[in-house]
Amino acid sequence: MTSGTRPRRRRLEPAERRAEILAAARHLFGAGSYASVSTSDIAEAAGVARPLINHYFGGKRELYLEVVRQLMIVPAPVTEALPDTTMEQRLSIGVERWIEVVDRNRDAWLTVIGPEAAGRDPEIERIMLEADEIAADRVLEAALMTGVTEGREELRAMIRSFGGMLRAASREWLIRGTLDRAALRTFLTDSILNLLKITYPAVLAERRGSDGRTPPASARSSA
C-alpha cells in the first residue's frame, strides 16, 4: 500500500460495521467535541462511505446520542458472572470493572459528562435518567439485593444519587489527578457499601420510628 492510500474497505456483517462506526465516533468525539466532528470525519476514520452513517444511525446527532448511551449506561459485563461471594467482594469487583471501562474510553467519557453534553439537552437528559435506573439495577444485582421491597424507592434514589458522585469522582481522577486509580476504587467501593449497609438501614429505622414501630436492633446500632 502506497503512502496516502486509504485502506481497502473490508466486508463486514452489519453489526460489526455498526460497531466500527461507533468506535470511530467515540474516538473522534473524545478527541474533539460534537461541533468539531463531522460525519465525513467519522466515515473516513471508520473506513466507510458517509451514507452508511445515515443508514445505520440516521445522522450525526443520532450517532452522538448512541455514543452517549453506550458510555453512560453501565454495561452488563460490569456485574455479569460475579463470583458467589460476599457483597463487599462483588461490589469491589464491579467497581474495578467500571473503572476499567472508563479508563479504556477516558476521552469520550469526559466529553459526554462535560458541560457541552450536560447543556439541558432533553434527549441527553433522558439517556442520563435511563442510565441512572440501569445503574441502580446493576448495583442491587451486585449487592445481592434485587429482592429488597421495604424502602425500595428510597434505596434506588440513593443509588442514583451515588451515580452523580461517581461521575464527579471520575473527573477528580481523570482531570484533576487528585485521586489515583487505587484511591478512586477504594473511595467508590467504601461509599456504596456505606450507603447500603449503614445509610439505607438508618433510613428504614427512621421511617419505622416515625410510623410508631420499633426499629430493629441492627438498624438502631448502625444509625
mmCIF file of C-alpha atoms in Angstrom:
data_model
loop_
_atom_site.group_PDB
_atom_site.id
_atom_site.type_symbol
_atom_site.label_atom_id
_atom_site.label_comp_id
_atom_site.label_asym_id
_atom_site.label_seq_id
_atom_site.Cartn_x
_atom_site.Cartn_y
_atom_site.Cartn_z
ATOM 1 C CA MET A 1 0.000 0.000 0.000
ATOM 2 C CA THR A 2 1.456 3.322 -1.046
ATOM 3 C CA SER A 3 1.651 6.314 1.257
ATOM 4 C CA GLY A 4 -1.611 8.259 1.385
ATOM 5 C CA THR A 5 -3.669 5.387 0.003
ATOM 6 C CA ARG A 6 -6.794 4.657 2.006
ATOM 7 C CA PRO A 7 -7.082 1.139 3.402
ATOM 8 C CA ARG A 8 -9.369 -1.052 1.350
ATOM 9 C CA ARG A 9 -12.796 -1.390 2.909
ATOM 10 C CA ARG A 10 -13.454 -4.755 4.454
ATOM 11 C CA ARG A 11 -16.701 -6.634 4.051
ATOM 12 C CA LEU A 12 -18.268 -6.893 7.498
ATOM 13 C CA GLU A 13 -21.530 -8.066 8.938
ATOM 14 C CA PRO A 14 -23.933 -5.180 9.730
ATOM 15 C CA ALA A 15 -23.398 -5.491 13.496
ATOM 16 C CA GLU A 16 -19.618 -5.405 13.043
ATOM 17 C CA ARG A 17 -19.787 -2.428 10.694
ATOM 18 C CA ARG A 18 -22.069 -0.567 13.105
ATOM 19 C CA ALA A 19 -19.634 -1.288 15.949
ATOM 20 C CA GLU A 20 -16.720 0.063 13.872
ATOM 21 C CA ILE A 21 -18.589 3.296 13.166
ATOM 22 C CA LEU A 22 -19.426 3.657 16.852
ATOM 23 C CA ALA A 23 -15.798 3.075 17.834
ATOM 24 C CA ALA A 24 -14.607 5.712 15.353
ATOM 25 C CA ALA A 25 -17.219 8.200 16.562
ATOM 26 C CA ARG A 26 -16.349 7.545 20.196
ATOM 27 C CA HIS A 27 -12.687 8.262 19.489
ATOM 28 C CA LEU A 28 -13.342 11.430 17.468
ATOM 29 C CA PHE A 29 -15.913 12.906 19.853
ATOM 30 C CA GLY A 30 -13.492 12.195 22.696
ATOM 31 C CA ALA A 31 -10.622 13.909 20.913
ATOM 32 C CA GLY A 32 -12.743 16.906 19.917
ATOM 33 C CA SER A 33 -16.363 17.839 20.520
ATOM 34 C CA TYR A 34 -19.748 17.337 18.937
ATOM 35 C CA ALA A 35 -19.436 20.590 16.980
ATOM 36 C CA SER A 36 -15.906 19.929 15.733
ATOM 37 C CA VAL A 37 -16.561 16.437 14.339
ATOM 38 C CA SER A 38 -18.334 15.918 11.023
ATOM 39 C CA THR A 39 -19.950 12.841 9.547
ATOM 40 C CA SER A 40 -17.230 12.919 6.881
ATOM 41 C CA ASP A 41 -14.595 12.722 9.642
ATOM 42 C CA ILE A 42 -16.336 9.729 11.188
ATOM 43 C CA ALA A 43 -16.816 7.986 7.842
ATOM 44 C CA GLU A 44 -13.135 8.406 6.969
ATOM 45 C CA ALA A 45 -11.995 7.148 10.390
ATOM 46 C CA ALA A 46 -14.309 4.142 10.139
ATOM 47 C CA GLY A 47 -13.339 3.430 6.526
ATOM 48 C CA VAL A 48 -16.918 3.623 5.264
ATOM 49 C CA ALA A 49 -18.906 5.740 2.835
ATOM 50 C CA ARG A 50 -20.686 8.623 4.550
ATOM 51 C CA PRO A 51 -24.197 7.399 3.563
ATOM 52 C CA LEU A 52 -23.607 4.329 5.718
ATOM 53 C CA ILE A 53 -23.663 6.515 8.823
ATOM 54 C CA ASN A 54 -27.153 7.676 7.891
ATOM 55 C CA HIS A 55 -28.116 4.109 7.085
ATOM 56 C CA TYR A 56 -27.094 2.734 10.480
ATOM 57 C CA PHE A 57 -27.788 5.719 12.737
ATOM 58 C CA GLY A 58 -29.851 8.312 10.865
ATOM 59 C CA GLY A 59 -27.258 11.090 11.101
ATOM 60 C CA LYS A 60 -24.588 12.710 13.225
ATOM 61 C CA ARG A 61 -26.845 13.630 16.130
ATOM 62 C CA GLU A 62 -28.353 10.160 16.416
ATOM 63 C CA LEU A 63 -24.857 8.671 16.284
ATOM 64 C CA TYR A 64 -23.680 11.032 19.030
ATOM 65 C CA LEU A 65 -26.654 10.107 21.217
ATOM 66 C CA GLU A 66 -25.814 6.435 20.750
ATOM 67 C CA VAL A 67 -22.214 7.130 21.829
ATOM 68 C CA VAL A 68 -23.541 8.892 24.938
ATOM 69 C CA ARG A 69 -25.886 5.989 25.670
ATOM 70 C CA GLN A 70 -23.118 3.442 25.164
ATOM 71 C CA LEU A 71 -20.805 5.241 27.586
ATOM 72 C CA MET A 72 -23.291 6.306 30.252
ATOM 73 C CA ILE A 73 -25.223 3.069 30.659
ATOM 74 C CA VAL A 74 -23.281 0.697 32.888
ATOM 75 C CA PRO A 75 -22.595 -2.289 30.621
ATOM 76 C CA ALA A 76 -23.943 -5.661 31.701
ATOM 77 C CA PRO A 77 -20.440 -7.254 31.909
ATOM 78 C CA VAL A 78 -19.691 -4.994 34.903
ATOM 79 C CA THR A 79 -21.970 -7.153 37.051
ATOM 80 C CA GLU A 80 -22.219 -10.334 34.995
ATOM 81 C CA ALA A 81 -20.645 -13.549 36.255
ATOM 82 C CA LEU A 82 -19.621 -12.082 39.600
ATOM 83 C CA PRO A 83 -18.345 -14.751 41.988
ATOM 84 C CA ASP A 84 -20.718 -16.259 44.523
ATOM 85 C CA THR A 85 -19.114 -14.476 47.441
ATOM 86 C CA THR A 86 -19.744 -11.555 49.797
ATOM 87 C CA MET A 87 -21.428 -8.275 48.946
ATOM 88 C CA GLU A 88 -18.149 -6.474 49.682
ATOM 89 C CA GLN A 89 -16.140 -8.538 47.220
ATOM 90 C CA ARG A 90 -18.788 -8.448 44.493
ATOM 91 C CA LEU A 91 -19.110 -4.663 44.699
ATOM 92 C CA SER A 92 -15.350 -4.213 44.730
ATOM 93 C CA ILE A 93 -15.050 -6.290 41.554
ATOM 94 C CA GLY A 94 -17.908 -4.390 39.913
ATOM 95 C CA VAL A 95 -16.314 -1.028 40.735
ATOM 96 C CA GLU A 96 -12.973 -2.191 39.332
ATOM 97 C CA ARG A 97 -14.660 -3.343 36.113
ATOM 98 C CA TRP A 98 -16.431 0.010 35.775
ATOM 99 C CA ILE A 99 -13.147 1.888 36.267
ATOM 100 C CA GLU A 100 -11.588 -0.271 33.546
ATOM 101 C CA VAL A 101 -14.395 0.654 31.106
ATOM 102 C CA VAL A 102 -13.923 4.364 31.835
ATOM 103 C CA ASP A 103 -10.136 4.078 31.578
ATOM 104 C CA ARG A 104 -10.391 2.497 28.116
ATOM 105 C CA ASN A 105 -12.703 5.286 26.943
ATOM 106 C CA ARG A 106 -11.469 8.182 29.068
ATOM 107 C CA ASP A 107 -11.554 10.942 26.441
ATOM 108 C CA ALA A 108 -15.030 10.056 25.220
ATOM 109 C CA TRP A 109 -16.263 9.619 28.795
ATOM 110 C CA LEU A 110 -15.086 13.093 29.749
ATOM 111 C CA THR A 111 -16.762 14.517 26.643
ATOM 112 C CA VAL A 112 -20.165 13.016 27.406
ATOM 113 C CA ILE A 113 -20.139 14.120 31.063
ATOM 114 C CA GLY A 114 -18.727 17.562 30.235
ATOM 115 C CA PRO A 115 -20.586 20.888 30.111
ATOM 116 C CA GLU A 116 -21.405 20.653 26.387
ATOM 117 C CA ALA A 117 -23.219 17.337 26.828
ATOM 118 C CA ALA A 118 -24.921 18.444 30.035
ATOM 119 C CA GLY A 119 -26.406 21.593 28.490
ATOM 120 C CA ARG A 120 -30.006 20.704 29.270
ATOM 121 C CA ASP A 121 -30.470 18.737 26.054
ATOM 122 C CA PRO A 122 -33.717 16.819 26.684
ATOM 123 C CA GLU A 123 -32.608 13.718 24.779
ATOM 124 C CA ILE A 124 -29.298 13.520 26.643
ATOM 125 C CA GLU A 125 -31.164 14.119 29.891
ATOM 126 C CA ARG A 126 -33.419 11.170 29.025
ATOM 127 C CA ILE A 127 -30.364 8.987 28.404
ATOM 128 C CA MET A 128 -28.891 10.064 31.750
ATOM 129 C CA LEU A 129 -32.124 9.162 33.548
ATOM 130 C CA GLU A 130 -32.198 5.776 31.814
ATOM 131 C CA ALA A 131 -28.536 5.237 32.729
ATOM 132 C CA ASP A 132 -29.235 6.032 36.395
ATOM 133 C CA GLU A 133 -32.054 3.471 36.533
ATOM 134 C CA ILE A 134 -29.926 0.765 34.912
ATOM 135 C CA ALA A 135 -27.030 1.596 37.244
ATOM 136 C CA ALA A 136 -29.358 1.122 40.218
ATOM 137 C CA ASP A 137 -30.323 -2.306 38.837
ATOM 138 C CA ARG A 138 -26.651 -3.220 38.405
ATOM 139 C CA VAL A 139 -25.735 -2.163 41.968
ATOM 140 C CA LEU A 140 -28.624 -4.111 43.503
ATOM 141 C CA GLU A 141 -27.645 -7.136 41.437
ATOM 142 C CA ALA A 142 -24.012 -6.943 42.552
ATOM 143 C CA ALA A 143 -25.058 -6.431 46.183
ATOM 144 C CA LEU A 144 -27.462 -9.413 46.080
ATOM 145 C CA MET A 145 -30.311 -7.038 46.968
ATOM 146 C CA THR A 146 -32.614 -7.377 43.955
ATOM 147 C CA GLY A 147 -35.363 -8.749 46.195
ATOM 148 C CA VAL A 148 -35.466 -5.727 48.525
ATOM 149 C CA THR A 149 -39.007 -4.350 48.872
ATOM 150 C CA GLU A 150 -39.077 -2.165 52.000
ATOM 151 C CA GLY A 151 -37.826 1.327 51.232
ATOM 152 C CA ARG A 152 -37.004 0.246 47.679
ATOM 153 C CA GLU A 153 -37.727 3.598 46.067
ATOM 154 C CA GLU A 154 -35.635 5.462 48.645
ATOM 155 C CA LEU A 155 -32.826 2.956 48.138
ATOM 156 C CA ARG A 156 -32.904 3.377 44.362
ATOM 157 C CA ALA A 157 -32.946 7.169 44.800
ATOM 158 C CA MET A 158 -29.810 6.981 46.948
ATOM 159 C CA ILE A 159 -28.064 4.749 44.414
ATOM 160 C CA ARG A 160 -28.982 7.147 41.602
ATOM 161 C CA SER A 161 -27.507 9.979 43.674
ATOM 162 C CA PHE A 162 -24.351 7.895 44.132
ATOM 163 C CA GLY A 163 -24.101 7.896 40.321
ATOM 164 C CA GLY A 164 -23.703 11.679 40.338
ATOM 165 C CA MET A 165 -20.921 11.408 42.896
ATOM 166 C CA LEU A 166 -19.301 8.679 40.806
ATOM 167 C CA ARG A 167 -19.148 10.982 37.769
ATOM 168 C CA ALA A 168 -17.667 13.785 39.888
ATOM 169 C CA ALA A 169 -15.071 11.401 41.326
ATOM 170 C CA SER A 170 -14.083 10.289 37.824
ATOM 171 C CA ARG A 171 -13.280 13.921 36.987
ATOM 172 C CA GLU A 172 -11.069 14.127 40.085
ATOM 173 C CA TRP A 173 -9.213 11.091 38.754
ATOM 174 C CA LEU A 174 -9.019 11.911 35.054
ATOM 175 C CA ILE A 175 -8.821 15.722 35.012
ATOM 176 C CA ARG A 176 -7.509 16.987 38.340
ATOM 177 C CA GLY A 177 -5.344 13.965 39.137
ATOM 178 C CA THR A 178 -6.242 14.339 42.824
ATOM 179 C CA LEU A 179 -7.270 10.680 43.053
ATOM 180 C CA ASP A 180 -5.270 7.858 41.564
ATOM 181 C CA ARG A 181 -6.969 4.701 40.346
ATOM 182 C CA ALA A 182 -6.475 2.779 43.589
ATOM 183 C CA ALA A 183 -7.815 5.652 45.702
ATOM 184 C CA LEU A 184 -10.807 6.005 43.372
ATOM 185 C CA ARG A 185 -11.596 2.295 43.673
ATOM 186 C CA THR A 186 -11.418 2.428 47.482
ATOM 187 C CA PHE A 187 -13.483 5.615 47.669
ATOM 188 C CA LEU A 188 -16.260 4.321 45.401
ATOM 189 C CA THR A 189 -16.387 0.849 46.954
ATOM 190 C CA ASP A 190 -16.470 2.131 50.520
ATOM 191 C CA SER A 191 -19.047 4.791 49.614
ATOM 192 C CA ILE A 192 -21.527 2.367 48.070
ATOM 193 C CA LEU A 193 -21.013 -0.117 50.908
ATOM 194 C CA ASN A 194 -21.659 2.630 53.452
ATOM 195 C CA LEU A 195 -24.824 3.580 51.573
ATOM 196 C CA LEU A 196 -26.140 0.018 51.507
ATOM 197 C CA LYS A 197 -25.062 -1.168 54.961
ATOM 198 C CA ILE A 198 -25.405 1.995 57.078
ATOM 199 C CA THR A 199 -27.384 4.756 55.372
ATOM 200 C CA TYR A 200 -30.171 2.577 53.949
ATOM 201 C CA PRO A 201 -30.832 0.770 57.283
ATOM 202 C CA ALA A 202 -30.799 4.160 59.037
ATOM 203 C CA VAL A 203 -33.455 5.459 56.610
ATOM 204 C CA LEU A 204 -35.555 2.369 57.312
ATOM 205 C CA ALA A 205 -35.115 2.860 61.053
ATOM 206 C CA GLU A 206 -36.209 6.465 60.824
ATOM 207 C CA ARG A 207 -39.256 5.511 58.777
ATOM 208 C CA ARG A 208 -40.246 2.769 61.225
ATOM 209 C CA GLY A 209 -39.764 5.139 64.118
ATOM 210 C CA SER A 210 -41.995 7.775 62.529
ATOM 211 C CA ASP A 211 -44.622 5.072 61.987
ATOM 212 C CA GLY A 212 -44.545 4.291 65.696
ATOM 213 C CA ARG A 213 -42.789 0.974 65.173
ATOM 214 C CA THR A 214 -39.604 -0.004 66.952
ATOM 215 C CA PRO A 215 -36.668 -0.230 64.532
ATOM 216 C CA PRO A 216 -34.681 -3.467 64.558
ATOM 217 C CA ALA A 217 -31.554 -3.562 66.723
ATOM 218 C CA SER A 218 -29.266 -3.751 63.679
ATOM 219 C CA ALA A 219 -30.723 -0.548 62.259
ATOM 220 C CA ARG A 220 -30.588 1.242 65.613
ATOM 221 C CA SER A 221 -26.930 0.342 66.123
ATOM 222 C CA SER A 222 -25.924 1.340 62.575
ATOM 223 C CA ALA A 223 -27.728 4.637 62.893
#
